[in-house]
Tab-separated table of C-alpha atoms in Angstrom:
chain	number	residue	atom	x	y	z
Y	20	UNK	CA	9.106	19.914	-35.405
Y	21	UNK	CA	7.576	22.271	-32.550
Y	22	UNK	CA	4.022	21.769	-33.997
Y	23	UNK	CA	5.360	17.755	-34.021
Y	24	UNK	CA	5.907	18.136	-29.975
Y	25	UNK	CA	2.907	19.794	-28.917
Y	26	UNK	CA	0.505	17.496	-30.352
Y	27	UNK	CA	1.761	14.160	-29.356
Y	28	UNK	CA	-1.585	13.048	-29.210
Y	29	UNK	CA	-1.487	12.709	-33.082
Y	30	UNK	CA	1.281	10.402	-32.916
Y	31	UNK	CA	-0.231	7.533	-30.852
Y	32	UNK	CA	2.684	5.074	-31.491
Y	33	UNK	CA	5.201	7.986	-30.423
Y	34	UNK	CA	3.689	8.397	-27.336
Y	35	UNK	CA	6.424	6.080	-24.788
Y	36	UNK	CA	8.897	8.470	-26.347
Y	37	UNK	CA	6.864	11.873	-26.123
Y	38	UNK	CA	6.099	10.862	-22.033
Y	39	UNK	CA	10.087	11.352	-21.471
Y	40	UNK	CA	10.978	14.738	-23.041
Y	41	UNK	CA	9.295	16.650	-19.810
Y	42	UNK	CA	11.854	14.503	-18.028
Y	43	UNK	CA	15.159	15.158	-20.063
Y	44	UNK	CA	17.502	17.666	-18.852
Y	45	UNK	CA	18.838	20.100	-21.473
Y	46	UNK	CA	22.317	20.721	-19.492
Y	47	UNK	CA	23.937	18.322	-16.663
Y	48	UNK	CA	25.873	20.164	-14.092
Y	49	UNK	CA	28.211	18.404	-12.165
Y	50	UNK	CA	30.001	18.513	-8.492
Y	51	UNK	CA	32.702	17.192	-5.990
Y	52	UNK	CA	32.141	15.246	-3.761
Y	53	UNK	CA	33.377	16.528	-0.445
Y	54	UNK	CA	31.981	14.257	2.539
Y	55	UNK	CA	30.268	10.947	2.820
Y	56	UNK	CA	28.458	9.100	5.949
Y	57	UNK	CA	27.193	5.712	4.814
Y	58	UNK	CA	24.736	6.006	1.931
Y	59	UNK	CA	24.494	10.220	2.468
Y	60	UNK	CA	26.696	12.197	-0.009
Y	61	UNK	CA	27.757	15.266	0.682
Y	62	UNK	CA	29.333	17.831	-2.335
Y	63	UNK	CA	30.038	21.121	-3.645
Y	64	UNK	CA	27.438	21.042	-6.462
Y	65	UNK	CA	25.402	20.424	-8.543
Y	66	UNK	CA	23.082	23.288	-8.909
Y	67	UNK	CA	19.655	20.878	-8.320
Y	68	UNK	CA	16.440	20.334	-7.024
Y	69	UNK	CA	14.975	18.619	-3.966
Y	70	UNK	CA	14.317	14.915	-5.776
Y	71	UNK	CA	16.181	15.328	-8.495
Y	72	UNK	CA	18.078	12.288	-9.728
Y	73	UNK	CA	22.125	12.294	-9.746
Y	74	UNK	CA	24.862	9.830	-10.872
Y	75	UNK	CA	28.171	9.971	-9.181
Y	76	UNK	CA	31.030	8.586	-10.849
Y	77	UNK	CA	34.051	6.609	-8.798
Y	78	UNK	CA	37.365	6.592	-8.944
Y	79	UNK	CA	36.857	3.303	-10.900
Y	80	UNK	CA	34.389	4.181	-13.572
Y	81	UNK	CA	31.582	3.027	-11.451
Y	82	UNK	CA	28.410	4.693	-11.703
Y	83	UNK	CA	26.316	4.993	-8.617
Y	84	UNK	CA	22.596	6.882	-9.021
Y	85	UNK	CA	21.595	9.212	-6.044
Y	86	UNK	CA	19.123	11.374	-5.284
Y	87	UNK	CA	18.840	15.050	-3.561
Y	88	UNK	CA	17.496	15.039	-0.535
Y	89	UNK	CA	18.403	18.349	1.213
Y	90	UNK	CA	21.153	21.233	1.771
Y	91	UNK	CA	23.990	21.966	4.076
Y	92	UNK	CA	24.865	25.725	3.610
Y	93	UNK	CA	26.384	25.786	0.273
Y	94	UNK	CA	26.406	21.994	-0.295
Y	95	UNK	CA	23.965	19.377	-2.243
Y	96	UNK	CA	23.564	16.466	0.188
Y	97	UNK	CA	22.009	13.173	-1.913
Y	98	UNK	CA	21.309	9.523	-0.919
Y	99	UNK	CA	22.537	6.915	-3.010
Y	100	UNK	CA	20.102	4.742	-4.976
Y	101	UNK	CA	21.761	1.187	-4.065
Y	102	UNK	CA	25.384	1.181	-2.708
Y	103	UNK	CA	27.913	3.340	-2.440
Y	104	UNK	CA	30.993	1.084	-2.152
Y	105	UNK	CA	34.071	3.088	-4.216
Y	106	UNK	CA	32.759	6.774	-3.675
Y	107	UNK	CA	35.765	8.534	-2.343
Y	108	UNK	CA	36.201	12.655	-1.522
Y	109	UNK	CA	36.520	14.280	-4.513
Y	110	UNK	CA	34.692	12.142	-7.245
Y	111	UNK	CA	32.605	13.752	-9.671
Y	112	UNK	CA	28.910	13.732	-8.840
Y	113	UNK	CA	26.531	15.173	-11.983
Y	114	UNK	CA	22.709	16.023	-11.952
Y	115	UNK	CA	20.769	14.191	-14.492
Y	116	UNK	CA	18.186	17.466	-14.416
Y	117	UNK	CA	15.085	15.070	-13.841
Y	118	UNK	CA	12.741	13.932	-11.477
Y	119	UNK	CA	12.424	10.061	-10.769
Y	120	UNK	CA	10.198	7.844	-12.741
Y	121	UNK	CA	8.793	4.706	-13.273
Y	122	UNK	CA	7.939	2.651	-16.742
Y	123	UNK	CA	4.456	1.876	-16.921
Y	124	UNK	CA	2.259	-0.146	-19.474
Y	125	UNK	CA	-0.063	-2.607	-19.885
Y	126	UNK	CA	2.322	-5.428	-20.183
Y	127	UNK	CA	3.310	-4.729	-16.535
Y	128	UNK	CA	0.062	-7.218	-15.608
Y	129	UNK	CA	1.722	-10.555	-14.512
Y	130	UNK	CA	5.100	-9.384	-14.184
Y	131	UNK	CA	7.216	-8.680	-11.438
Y	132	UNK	CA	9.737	-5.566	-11.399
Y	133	UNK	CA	12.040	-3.862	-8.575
Y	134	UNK	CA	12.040	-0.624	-7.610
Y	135	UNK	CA	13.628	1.077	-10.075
Y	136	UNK	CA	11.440	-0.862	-13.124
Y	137	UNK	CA	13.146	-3.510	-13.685
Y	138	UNK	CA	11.923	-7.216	-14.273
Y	139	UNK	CA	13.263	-9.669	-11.710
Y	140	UNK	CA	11.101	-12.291	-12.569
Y	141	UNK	CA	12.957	-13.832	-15.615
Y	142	UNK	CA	10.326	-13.692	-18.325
Y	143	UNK	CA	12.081	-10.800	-20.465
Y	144	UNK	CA	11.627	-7.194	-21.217
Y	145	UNK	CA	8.695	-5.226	-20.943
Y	146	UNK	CA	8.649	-3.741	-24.550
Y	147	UNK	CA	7.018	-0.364	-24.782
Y	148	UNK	CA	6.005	1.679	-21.689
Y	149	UNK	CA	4.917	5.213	-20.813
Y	150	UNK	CA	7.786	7.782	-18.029
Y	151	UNK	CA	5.392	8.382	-15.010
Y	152	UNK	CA	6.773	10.457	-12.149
Y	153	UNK	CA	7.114	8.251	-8.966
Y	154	UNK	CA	5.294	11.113	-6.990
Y	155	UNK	CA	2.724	11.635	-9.392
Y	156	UNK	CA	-0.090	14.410	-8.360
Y	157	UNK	CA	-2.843	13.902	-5.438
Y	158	UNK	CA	-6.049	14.855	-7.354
Y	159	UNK	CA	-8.443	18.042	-5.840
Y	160	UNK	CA	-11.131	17.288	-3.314
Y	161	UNK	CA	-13.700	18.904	-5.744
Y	162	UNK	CA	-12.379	16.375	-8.885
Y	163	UNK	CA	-13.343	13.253	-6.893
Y	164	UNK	CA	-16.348	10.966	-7.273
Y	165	UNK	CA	-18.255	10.062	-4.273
Y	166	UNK	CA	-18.011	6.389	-3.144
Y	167	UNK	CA	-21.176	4.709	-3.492
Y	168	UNK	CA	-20.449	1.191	-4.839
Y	169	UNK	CA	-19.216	-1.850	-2.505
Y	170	UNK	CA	-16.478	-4.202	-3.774
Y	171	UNK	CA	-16.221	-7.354	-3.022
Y	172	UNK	CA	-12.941	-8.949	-1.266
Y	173	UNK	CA	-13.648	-12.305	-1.080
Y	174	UNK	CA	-13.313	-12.427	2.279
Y	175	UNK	CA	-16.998	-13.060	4.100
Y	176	UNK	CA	-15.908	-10.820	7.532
Y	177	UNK	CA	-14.866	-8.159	5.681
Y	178	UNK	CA	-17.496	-8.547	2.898
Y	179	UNK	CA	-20.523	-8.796	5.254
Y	180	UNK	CA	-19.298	-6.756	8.336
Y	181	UNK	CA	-16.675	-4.404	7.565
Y	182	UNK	CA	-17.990	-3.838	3.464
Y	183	UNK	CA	-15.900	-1.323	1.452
Y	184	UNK	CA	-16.395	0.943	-1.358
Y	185	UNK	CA	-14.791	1.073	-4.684
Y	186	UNK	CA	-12.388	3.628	-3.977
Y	187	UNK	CA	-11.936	3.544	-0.179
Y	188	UNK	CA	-8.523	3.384	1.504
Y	189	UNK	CA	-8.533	0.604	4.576
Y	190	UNK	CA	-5.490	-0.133	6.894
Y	191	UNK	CA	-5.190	-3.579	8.183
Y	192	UNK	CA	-3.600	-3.439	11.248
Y	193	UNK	CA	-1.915	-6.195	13.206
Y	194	UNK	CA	1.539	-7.528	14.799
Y	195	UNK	CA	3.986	-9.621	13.207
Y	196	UNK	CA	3.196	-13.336	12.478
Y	197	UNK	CA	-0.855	-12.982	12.666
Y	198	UNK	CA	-1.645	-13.347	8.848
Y	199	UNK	CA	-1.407	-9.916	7.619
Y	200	UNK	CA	0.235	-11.559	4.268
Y	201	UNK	CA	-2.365	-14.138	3.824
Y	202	UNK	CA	-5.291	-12.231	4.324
Y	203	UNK	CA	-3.794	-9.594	1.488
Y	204	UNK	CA	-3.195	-12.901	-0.816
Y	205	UNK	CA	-6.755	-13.992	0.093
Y	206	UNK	CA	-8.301	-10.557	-1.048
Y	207	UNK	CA	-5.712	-10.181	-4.187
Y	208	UNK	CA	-7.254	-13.910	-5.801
Y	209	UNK	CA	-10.755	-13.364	-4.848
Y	210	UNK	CA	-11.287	-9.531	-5.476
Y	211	UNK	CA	-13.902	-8.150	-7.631
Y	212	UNK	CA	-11.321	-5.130	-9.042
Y	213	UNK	CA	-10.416	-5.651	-12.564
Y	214	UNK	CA	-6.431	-4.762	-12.140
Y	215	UNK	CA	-4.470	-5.795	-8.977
Y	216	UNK	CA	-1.500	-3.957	-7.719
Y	217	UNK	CA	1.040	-5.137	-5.270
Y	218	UNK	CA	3.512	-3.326	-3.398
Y	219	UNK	CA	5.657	-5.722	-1.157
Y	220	UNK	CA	7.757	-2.770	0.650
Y	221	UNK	CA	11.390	-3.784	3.028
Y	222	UNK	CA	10.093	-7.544	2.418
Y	223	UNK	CA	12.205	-10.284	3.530
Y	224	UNK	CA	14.151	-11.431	0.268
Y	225	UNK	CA	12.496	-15.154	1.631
Y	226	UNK	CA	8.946	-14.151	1.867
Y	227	UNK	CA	9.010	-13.094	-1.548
Y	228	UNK	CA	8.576	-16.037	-3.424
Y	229	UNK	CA	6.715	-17.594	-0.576
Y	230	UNK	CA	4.059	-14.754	-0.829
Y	231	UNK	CA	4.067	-14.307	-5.013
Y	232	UNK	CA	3.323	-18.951	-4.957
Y	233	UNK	CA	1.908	-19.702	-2.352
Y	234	UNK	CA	-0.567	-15.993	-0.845
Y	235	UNK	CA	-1.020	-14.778	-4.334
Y	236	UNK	CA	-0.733	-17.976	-6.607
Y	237	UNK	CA	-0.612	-18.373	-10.417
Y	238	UNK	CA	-4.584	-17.077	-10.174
Y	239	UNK	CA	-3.644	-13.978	-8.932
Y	240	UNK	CA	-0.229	-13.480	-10.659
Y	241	UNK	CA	-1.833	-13.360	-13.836
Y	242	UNK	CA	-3.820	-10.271	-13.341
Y	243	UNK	CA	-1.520	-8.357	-10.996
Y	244	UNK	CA	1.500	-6.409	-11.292
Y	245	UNK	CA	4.085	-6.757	-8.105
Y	246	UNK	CA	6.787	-4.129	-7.417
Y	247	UNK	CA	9.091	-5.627	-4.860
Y	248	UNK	CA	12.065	-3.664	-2.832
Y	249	UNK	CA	13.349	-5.962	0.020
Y	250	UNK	CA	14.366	-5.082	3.392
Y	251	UNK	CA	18.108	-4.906	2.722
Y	252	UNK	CA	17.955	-2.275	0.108
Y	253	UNK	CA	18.142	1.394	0.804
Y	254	UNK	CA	15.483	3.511	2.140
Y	255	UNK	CA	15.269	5.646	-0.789
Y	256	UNK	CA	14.565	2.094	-3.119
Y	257	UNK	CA	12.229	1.370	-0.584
Y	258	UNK	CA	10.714	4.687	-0.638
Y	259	UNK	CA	9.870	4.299	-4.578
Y	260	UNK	CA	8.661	1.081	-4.569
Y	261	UNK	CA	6.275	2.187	-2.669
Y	262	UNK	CA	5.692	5.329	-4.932
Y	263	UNK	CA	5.844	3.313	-7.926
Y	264	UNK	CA	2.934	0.532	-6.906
Y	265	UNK	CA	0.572	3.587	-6.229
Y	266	UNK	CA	1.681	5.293	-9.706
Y	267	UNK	CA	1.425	1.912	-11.560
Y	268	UNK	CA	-2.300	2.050	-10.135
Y	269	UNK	CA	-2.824	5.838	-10.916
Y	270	UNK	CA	-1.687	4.674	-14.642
Y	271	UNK	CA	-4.057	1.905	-14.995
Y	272	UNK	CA	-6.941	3.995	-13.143
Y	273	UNK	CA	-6.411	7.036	-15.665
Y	274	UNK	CA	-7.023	3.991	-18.534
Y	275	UNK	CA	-10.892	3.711	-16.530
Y	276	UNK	CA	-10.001	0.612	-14.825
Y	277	UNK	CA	-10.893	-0.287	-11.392
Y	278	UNK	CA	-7.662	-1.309	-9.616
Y	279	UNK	CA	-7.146	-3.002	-5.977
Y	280	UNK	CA	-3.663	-1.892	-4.970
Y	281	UNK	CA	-2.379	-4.105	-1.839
Y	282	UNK	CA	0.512	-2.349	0.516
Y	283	UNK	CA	2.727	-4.000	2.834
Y	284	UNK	CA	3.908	-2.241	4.626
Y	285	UNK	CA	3.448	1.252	5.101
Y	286	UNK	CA	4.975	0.980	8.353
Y	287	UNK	CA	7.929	-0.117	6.359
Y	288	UNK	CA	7.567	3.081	3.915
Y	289	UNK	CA	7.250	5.195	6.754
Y	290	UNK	CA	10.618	3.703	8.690
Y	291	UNK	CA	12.416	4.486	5.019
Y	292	UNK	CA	11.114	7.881	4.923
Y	293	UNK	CA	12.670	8.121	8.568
Y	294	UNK	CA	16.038	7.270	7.680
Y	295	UNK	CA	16.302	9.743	4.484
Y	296	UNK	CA	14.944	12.034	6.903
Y	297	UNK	CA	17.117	11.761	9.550
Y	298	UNK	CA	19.924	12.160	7.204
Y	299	UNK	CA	18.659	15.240	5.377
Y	300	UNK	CA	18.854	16.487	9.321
Y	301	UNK	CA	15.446	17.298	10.165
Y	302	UNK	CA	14.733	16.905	13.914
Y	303	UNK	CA	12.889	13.481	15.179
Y	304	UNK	CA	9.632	13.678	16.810
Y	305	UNK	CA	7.291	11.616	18.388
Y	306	UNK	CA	9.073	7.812	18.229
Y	307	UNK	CA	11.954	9.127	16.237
Y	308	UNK	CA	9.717	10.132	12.628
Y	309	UNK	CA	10.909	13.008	11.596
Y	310	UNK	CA	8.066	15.759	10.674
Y	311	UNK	CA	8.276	14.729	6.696
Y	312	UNK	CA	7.353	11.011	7.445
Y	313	UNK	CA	3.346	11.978	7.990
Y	314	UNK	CA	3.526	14.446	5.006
Y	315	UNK	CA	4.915	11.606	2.407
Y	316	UNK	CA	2.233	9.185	4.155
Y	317	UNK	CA	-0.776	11.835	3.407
Y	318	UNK	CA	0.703	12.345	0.140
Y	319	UNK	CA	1.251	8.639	-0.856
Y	320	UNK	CA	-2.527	8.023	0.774
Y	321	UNK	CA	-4.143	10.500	-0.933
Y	322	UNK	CA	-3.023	9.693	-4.587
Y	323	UNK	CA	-6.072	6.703	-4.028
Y	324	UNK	CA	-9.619	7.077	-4.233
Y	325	UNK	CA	-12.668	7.135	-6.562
Y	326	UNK	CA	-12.352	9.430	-9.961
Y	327	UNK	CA	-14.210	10.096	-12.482
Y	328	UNK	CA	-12.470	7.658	-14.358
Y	329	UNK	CA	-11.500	4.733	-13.053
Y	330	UNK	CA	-10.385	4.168	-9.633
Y	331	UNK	CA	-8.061	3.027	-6.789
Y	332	UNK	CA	-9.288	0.861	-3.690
Y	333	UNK	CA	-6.151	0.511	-1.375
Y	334	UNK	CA	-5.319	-1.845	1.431
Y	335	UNK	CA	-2.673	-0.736	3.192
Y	336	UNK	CA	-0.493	-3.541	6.259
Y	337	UNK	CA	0.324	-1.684	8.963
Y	338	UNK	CA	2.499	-3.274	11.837
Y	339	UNK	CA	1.274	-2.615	15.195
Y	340	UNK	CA	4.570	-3.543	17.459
Y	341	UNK	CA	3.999	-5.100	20.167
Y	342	UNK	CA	0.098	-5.269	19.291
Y	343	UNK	CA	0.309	-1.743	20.885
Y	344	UNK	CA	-2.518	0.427	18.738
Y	345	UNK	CA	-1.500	3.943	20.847
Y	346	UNK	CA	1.630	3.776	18.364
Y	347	UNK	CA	2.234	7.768	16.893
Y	348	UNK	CA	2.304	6.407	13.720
Y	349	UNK	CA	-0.841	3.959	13.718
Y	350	UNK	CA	-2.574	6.933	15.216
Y	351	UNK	CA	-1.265	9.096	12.174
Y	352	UNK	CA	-2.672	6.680	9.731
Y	353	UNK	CA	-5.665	5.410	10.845
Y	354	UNK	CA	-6.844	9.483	11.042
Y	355	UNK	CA	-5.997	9.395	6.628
Y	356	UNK	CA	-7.470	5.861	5.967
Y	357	UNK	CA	-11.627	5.303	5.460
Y	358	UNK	CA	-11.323	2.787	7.973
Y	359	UNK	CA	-9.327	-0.001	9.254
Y	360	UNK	CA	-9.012	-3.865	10.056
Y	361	UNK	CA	-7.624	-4.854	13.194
Y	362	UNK	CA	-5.850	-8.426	13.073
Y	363	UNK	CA	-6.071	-10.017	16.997
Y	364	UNK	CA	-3.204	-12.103	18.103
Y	365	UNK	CA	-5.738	-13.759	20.738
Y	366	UNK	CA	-8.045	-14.751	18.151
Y	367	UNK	CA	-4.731	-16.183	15.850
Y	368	UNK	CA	-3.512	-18.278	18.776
Y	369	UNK	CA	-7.530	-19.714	19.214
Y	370	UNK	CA	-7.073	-20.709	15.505
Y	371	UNK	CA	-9.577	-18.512	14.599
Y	372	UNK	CA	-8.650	-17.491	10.532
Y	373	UNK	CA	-8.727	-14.867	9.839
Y	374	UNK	CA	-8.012	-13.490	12.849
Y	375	UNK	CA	-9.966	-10.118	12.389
Y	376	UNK	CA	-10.962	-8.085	15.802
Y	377	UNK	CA	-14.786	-6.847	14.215
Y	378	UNK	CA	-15.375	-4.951	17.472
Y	379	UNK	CA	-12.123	-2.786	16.754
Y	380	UNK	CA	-12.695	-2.752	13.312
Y	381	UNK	CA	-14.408	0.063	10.977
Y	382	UNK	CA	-15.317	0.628	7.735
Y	383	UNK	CA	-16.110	4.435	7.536
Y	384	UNK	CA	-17.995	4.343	4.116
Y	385	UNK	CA	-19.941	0.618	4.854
Y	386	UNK	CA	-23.429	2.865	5.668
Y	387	UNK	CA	-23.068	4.534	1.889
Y	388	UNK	CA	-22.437	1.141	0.149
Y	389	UNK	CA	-24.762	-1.338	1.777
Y	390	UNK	CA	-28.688	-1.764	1.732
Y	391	UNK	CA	-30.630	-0.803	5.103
Y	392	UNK	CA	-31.163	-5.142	5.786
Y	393	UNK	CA	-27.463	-5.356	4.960
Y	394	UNK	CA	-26.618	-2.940	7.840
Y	395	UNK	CA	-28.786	-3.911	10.365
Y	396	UNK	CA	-28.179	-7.210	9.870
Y	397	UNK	CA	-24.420	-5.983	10.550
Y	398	UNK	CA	-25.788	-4.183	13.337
Y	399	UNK	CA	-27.224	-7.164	14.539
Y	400	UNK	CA	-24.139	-9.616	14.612
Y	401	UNK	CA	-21.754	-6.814	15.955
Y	402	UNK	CA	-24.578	-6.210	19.353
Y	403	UNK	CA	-23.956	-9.771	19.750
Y	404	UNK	CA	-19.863	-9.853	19.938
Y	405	UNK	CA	-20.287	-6.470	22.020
Y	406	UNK	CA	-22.507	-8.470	24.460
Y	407	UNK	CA	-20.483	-11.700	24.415
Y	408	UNK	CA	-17.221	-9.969	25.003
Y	409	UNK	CA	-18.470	-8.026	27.570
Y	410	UNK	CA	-19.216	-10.751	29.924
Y	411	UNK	CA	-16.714	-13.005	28.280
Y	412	UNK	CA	-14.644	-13.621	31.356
Y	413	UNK	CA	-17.539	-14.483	33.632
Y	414	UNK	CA	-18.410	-16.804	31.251
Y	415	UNK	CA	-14.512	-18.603	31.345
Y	416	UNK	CA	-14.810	-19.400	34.951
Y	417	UNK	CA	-18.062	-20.331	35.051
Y	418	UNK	CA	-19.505	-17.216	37.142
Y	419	UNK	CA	-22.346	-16.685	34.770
Y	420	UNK	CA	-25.661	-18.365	35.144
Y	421	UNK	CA	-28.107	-18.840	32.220
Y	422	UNK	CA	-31.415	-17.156	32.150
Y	423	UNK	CA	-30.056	-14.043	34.690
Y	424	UNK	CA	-29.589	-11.572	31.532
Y	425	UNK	CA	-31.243	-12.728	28.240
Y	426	UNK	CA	-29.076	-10.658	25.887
Y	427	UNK	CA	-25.865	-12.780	27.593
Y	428	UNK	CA	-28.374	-16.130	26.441
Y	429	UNK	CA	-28.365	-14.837	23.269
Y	430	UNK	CA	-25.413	-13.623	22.683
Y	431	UNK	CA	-23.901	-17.090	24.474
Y	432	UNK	CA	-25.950	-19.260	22.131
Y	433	UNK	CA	-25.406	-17.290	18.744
Y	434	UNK	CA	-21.472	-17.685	19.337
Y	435	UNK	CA	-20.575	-21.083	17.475
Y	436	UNK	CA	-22.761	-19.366	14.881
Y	437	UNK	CA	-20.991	-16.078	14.495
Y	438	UNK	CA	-17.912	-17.829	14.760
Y	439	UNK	CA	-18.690	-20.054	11.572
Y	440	UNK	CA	-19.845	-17.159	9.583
Y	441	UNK	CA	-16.438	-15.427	10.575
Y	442	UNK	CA	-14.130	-17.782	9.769
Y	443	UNK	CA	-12.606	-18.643	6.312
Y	444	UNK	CA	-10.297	-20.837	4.997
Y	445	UNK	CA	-7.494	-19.400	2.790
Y	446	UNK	CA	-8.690	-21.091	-0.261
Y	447	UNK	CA	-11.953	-20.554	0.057
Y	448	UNK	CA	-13.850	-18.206	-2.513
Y	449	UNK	CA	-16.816	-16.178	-1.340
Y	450	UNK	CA	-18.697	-13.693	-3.653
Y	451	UNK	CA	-20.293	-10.613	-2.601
Y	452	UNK	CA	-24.109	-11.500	-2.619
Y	453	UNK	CA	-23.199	-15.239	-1.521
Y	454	UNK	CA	-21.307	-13.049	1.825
Y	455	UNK	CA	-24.101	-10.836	2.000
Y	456	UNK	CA	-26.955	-13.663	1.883
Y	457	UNK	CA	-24.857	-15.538	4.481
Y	458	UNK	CA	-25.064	-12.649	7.031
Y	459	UNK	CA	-29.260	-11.766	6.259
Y	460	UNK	CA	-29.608	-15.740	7.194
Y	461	UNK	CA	-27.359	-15.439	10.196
Y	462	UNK	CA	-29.113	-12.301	12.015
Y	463	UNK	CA	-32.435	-13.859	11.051
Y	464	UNK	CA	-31.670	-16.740	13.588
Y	465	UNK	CA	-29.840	-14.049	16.316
């Protein structure tokens, strides 16, 4: 039997049952329960680990799973999993002696699961699947692949003017209501990437279904896998979904896939991470994030990228509240991301679709993916929105006079052009090269 365990590699059709003996514990202590403030536990015991899983048992045979998220003195002080209705002082709380994880397999693609694996989309179990741990390992610098290949979004701004590599990380940033979740359907039908991962994280339990029919659509259901946690679940469900969309993506990567994994929100992730931190009793800093928030954010960030085999492009939602882009957090992220896409509310209200700010936008890695026309011919288009938006509100009240600056001309009479290049309908499907020839014709007529 020991020479059985240590090859498990010999026993391919043993393997979903091989990838959960790291995770079984080989004694469970157990505990009292001795204090309780909402969903944070507080008890004498177990001996346990920071993120180790725990089940507390009520009065009433209910079962309630937890998780450890810090020490008071002497005492274990967990967060329950979903509620914890019926915990009273003294109940027994036990430590299942493993870490969290998530099923993963290929029959994930096209499904739909919570947070905690389960399938919520009525079309049956998932039959077979491999124990990943939820905060899986963030690979070393020196064991990553350079980015040199672009990807296509199917989106023609982003394609042309803001082009990412296969294996970048990109924020789209942008205050409520100005498309955030149609743009991220428009890129998860349309993308190039051969597996699509979707983490909807504190989602309203409305926008759902709205976003799975009517952003996504049966096209992109069928080669995507959607982890969902909703807004009025706890923070630590919240937490893994998020967690669990990026190791879902690590899995299929690791097979030598190349996966698009979509995030909304991580502004949402990062509000969770706030509230478990909170009650562990760390100290708040700048906007009330405690000091673990930015260290779960580099962590969760960092698990994407190019590898040797396979990889992960990742577009994170970010909410900027009140449009305000000084935010602590924004700040935080956009220093981890390869570049971000800023969503204007001005533009939204113009009718402009999508509403993306190019001028405040950046893709870091665009200059190692693109040809030298492509990027001048970027170069080109952006001078004109710098030169236009300069003088924009002279222009608006009629204070500028043609033929005193021949830049302004230029820029004045390329606008309805620029403008059609930039805008996009949200079921309209535009390749890479068609994107790319679209944007060489448009800077040959700037």
């Amino acid at each position: 039997m020991p020479a059985l365990l240590s090859q498990p590699e010999e026993f391919p059709m043993l393997e979903a049952y091989f990838s959960r003996l790291p995770h079984l514990p080989l004694l469970r202590w157990k505990g009292q329960i001795c204090e309780a403030s909402g969903q944070t536990i507080e008890s004498t015991g177990p001996p346990c680990s920071l993120g180790d899983s725990c089940e507390i048992v009520d009065g009433s045979g209910g079962r309630h799973l937890a998780e450890v998220i810090g020490f008071h003195g002497r005492n274990v002080v967990s967060m329950t999993v979903d509620s914890s209705e019926g915990i009273r002082f003294g109940d027994e709380i036990g430590s299942l002696g493993a870490i969290p994880c998530f099923e993963a397999g290929d029959r994930l693609v096209g499904r739909v699961l919570n947070a905690l694996g389960r399938p919520i989309d009525r079309q049956g179990g998932l039959g077979r699947a491999i124990a990943l741990p939820l905060e899986g390992s963030v690979p070393q610098p020196l064991d990553r692949v350079a980015i040199r290949t672009p990807i296509g979004t199917g989106v023609r701004a982003i394609d042309g003017l803001l082009t990412v590599g296969r294996g970048q990380r990109i924020g789209i940033f942008g205050g409520s209501g100005v498309g955030k979740s149609t743009l991220i359907g428009m890129m998860t039908r349309n993308s190039e990437a051969e597996i699509i991962v979707v983490g909807l994280v504190g989602e309203r339990g409305r926008e759902v279904g709205e976003f799975l029919d009517e952003s996504l659509g049966e096209e992109g259901r069928r080669r995507a896998a959607v982890i969902v946690s909703t807004s009025d679940q706890s923070p630590i469900l919240r937490m893994r979904a998020a967690q669990a969309a990026t190791a879902v993506a690590e899995y299929f990567a690791g097979q030598g896939r190349h996966v698009l994994l979509v995030f909304d929100s991580l502004t949402r992730f990062a509000m969770a991470a706030r509230e478990v931190g909170l009650a562990a009793g760390e100290p708040p800093t700048a906007k009330g994030y405690t000091p673990s928030v930015f260290q779960k954010l580099a962590r969760l960030i960092e698990r994407a990228g190019q590898f040797s085999r396979g990889s992960i492009t990742a577009f994170y939602t970010v909410l900027m509240e009140g449009d305000d882009q000084q935010d602590p957090l924004i700040d935080a992220v956009r220093s981890l991301l390869d570049g971000h896409i800023v969503l204007s509310r001005g533009l939204a209200a113009e009718g402009w679709y999508p509403p993306i700010e190019v001028l405040d936008s950046i893709s870091r890695l665009m200059p190692a993916v693109v040809t030298p026309e492509h990027r001048r011919s970027a170069a080109a288009v952006r001078r004109m929105l710098a030169v236009y938006t300069r003088s924009e509100d002279l222009i608006r009240i009629g204070a500028y006079k043609p033929g005193t600056d021949a830049a302004l001309d230029a820029a004045v009479a390329s606008r309805s052009a620029i403008r059609a290049y930039l805008e996009q309908g949200a079921a309209e499907r535009i390749t890479f090269p068609q994107a790319v020839e679209d944007l060489l014709a448009l800077s040959g007529r700037l």
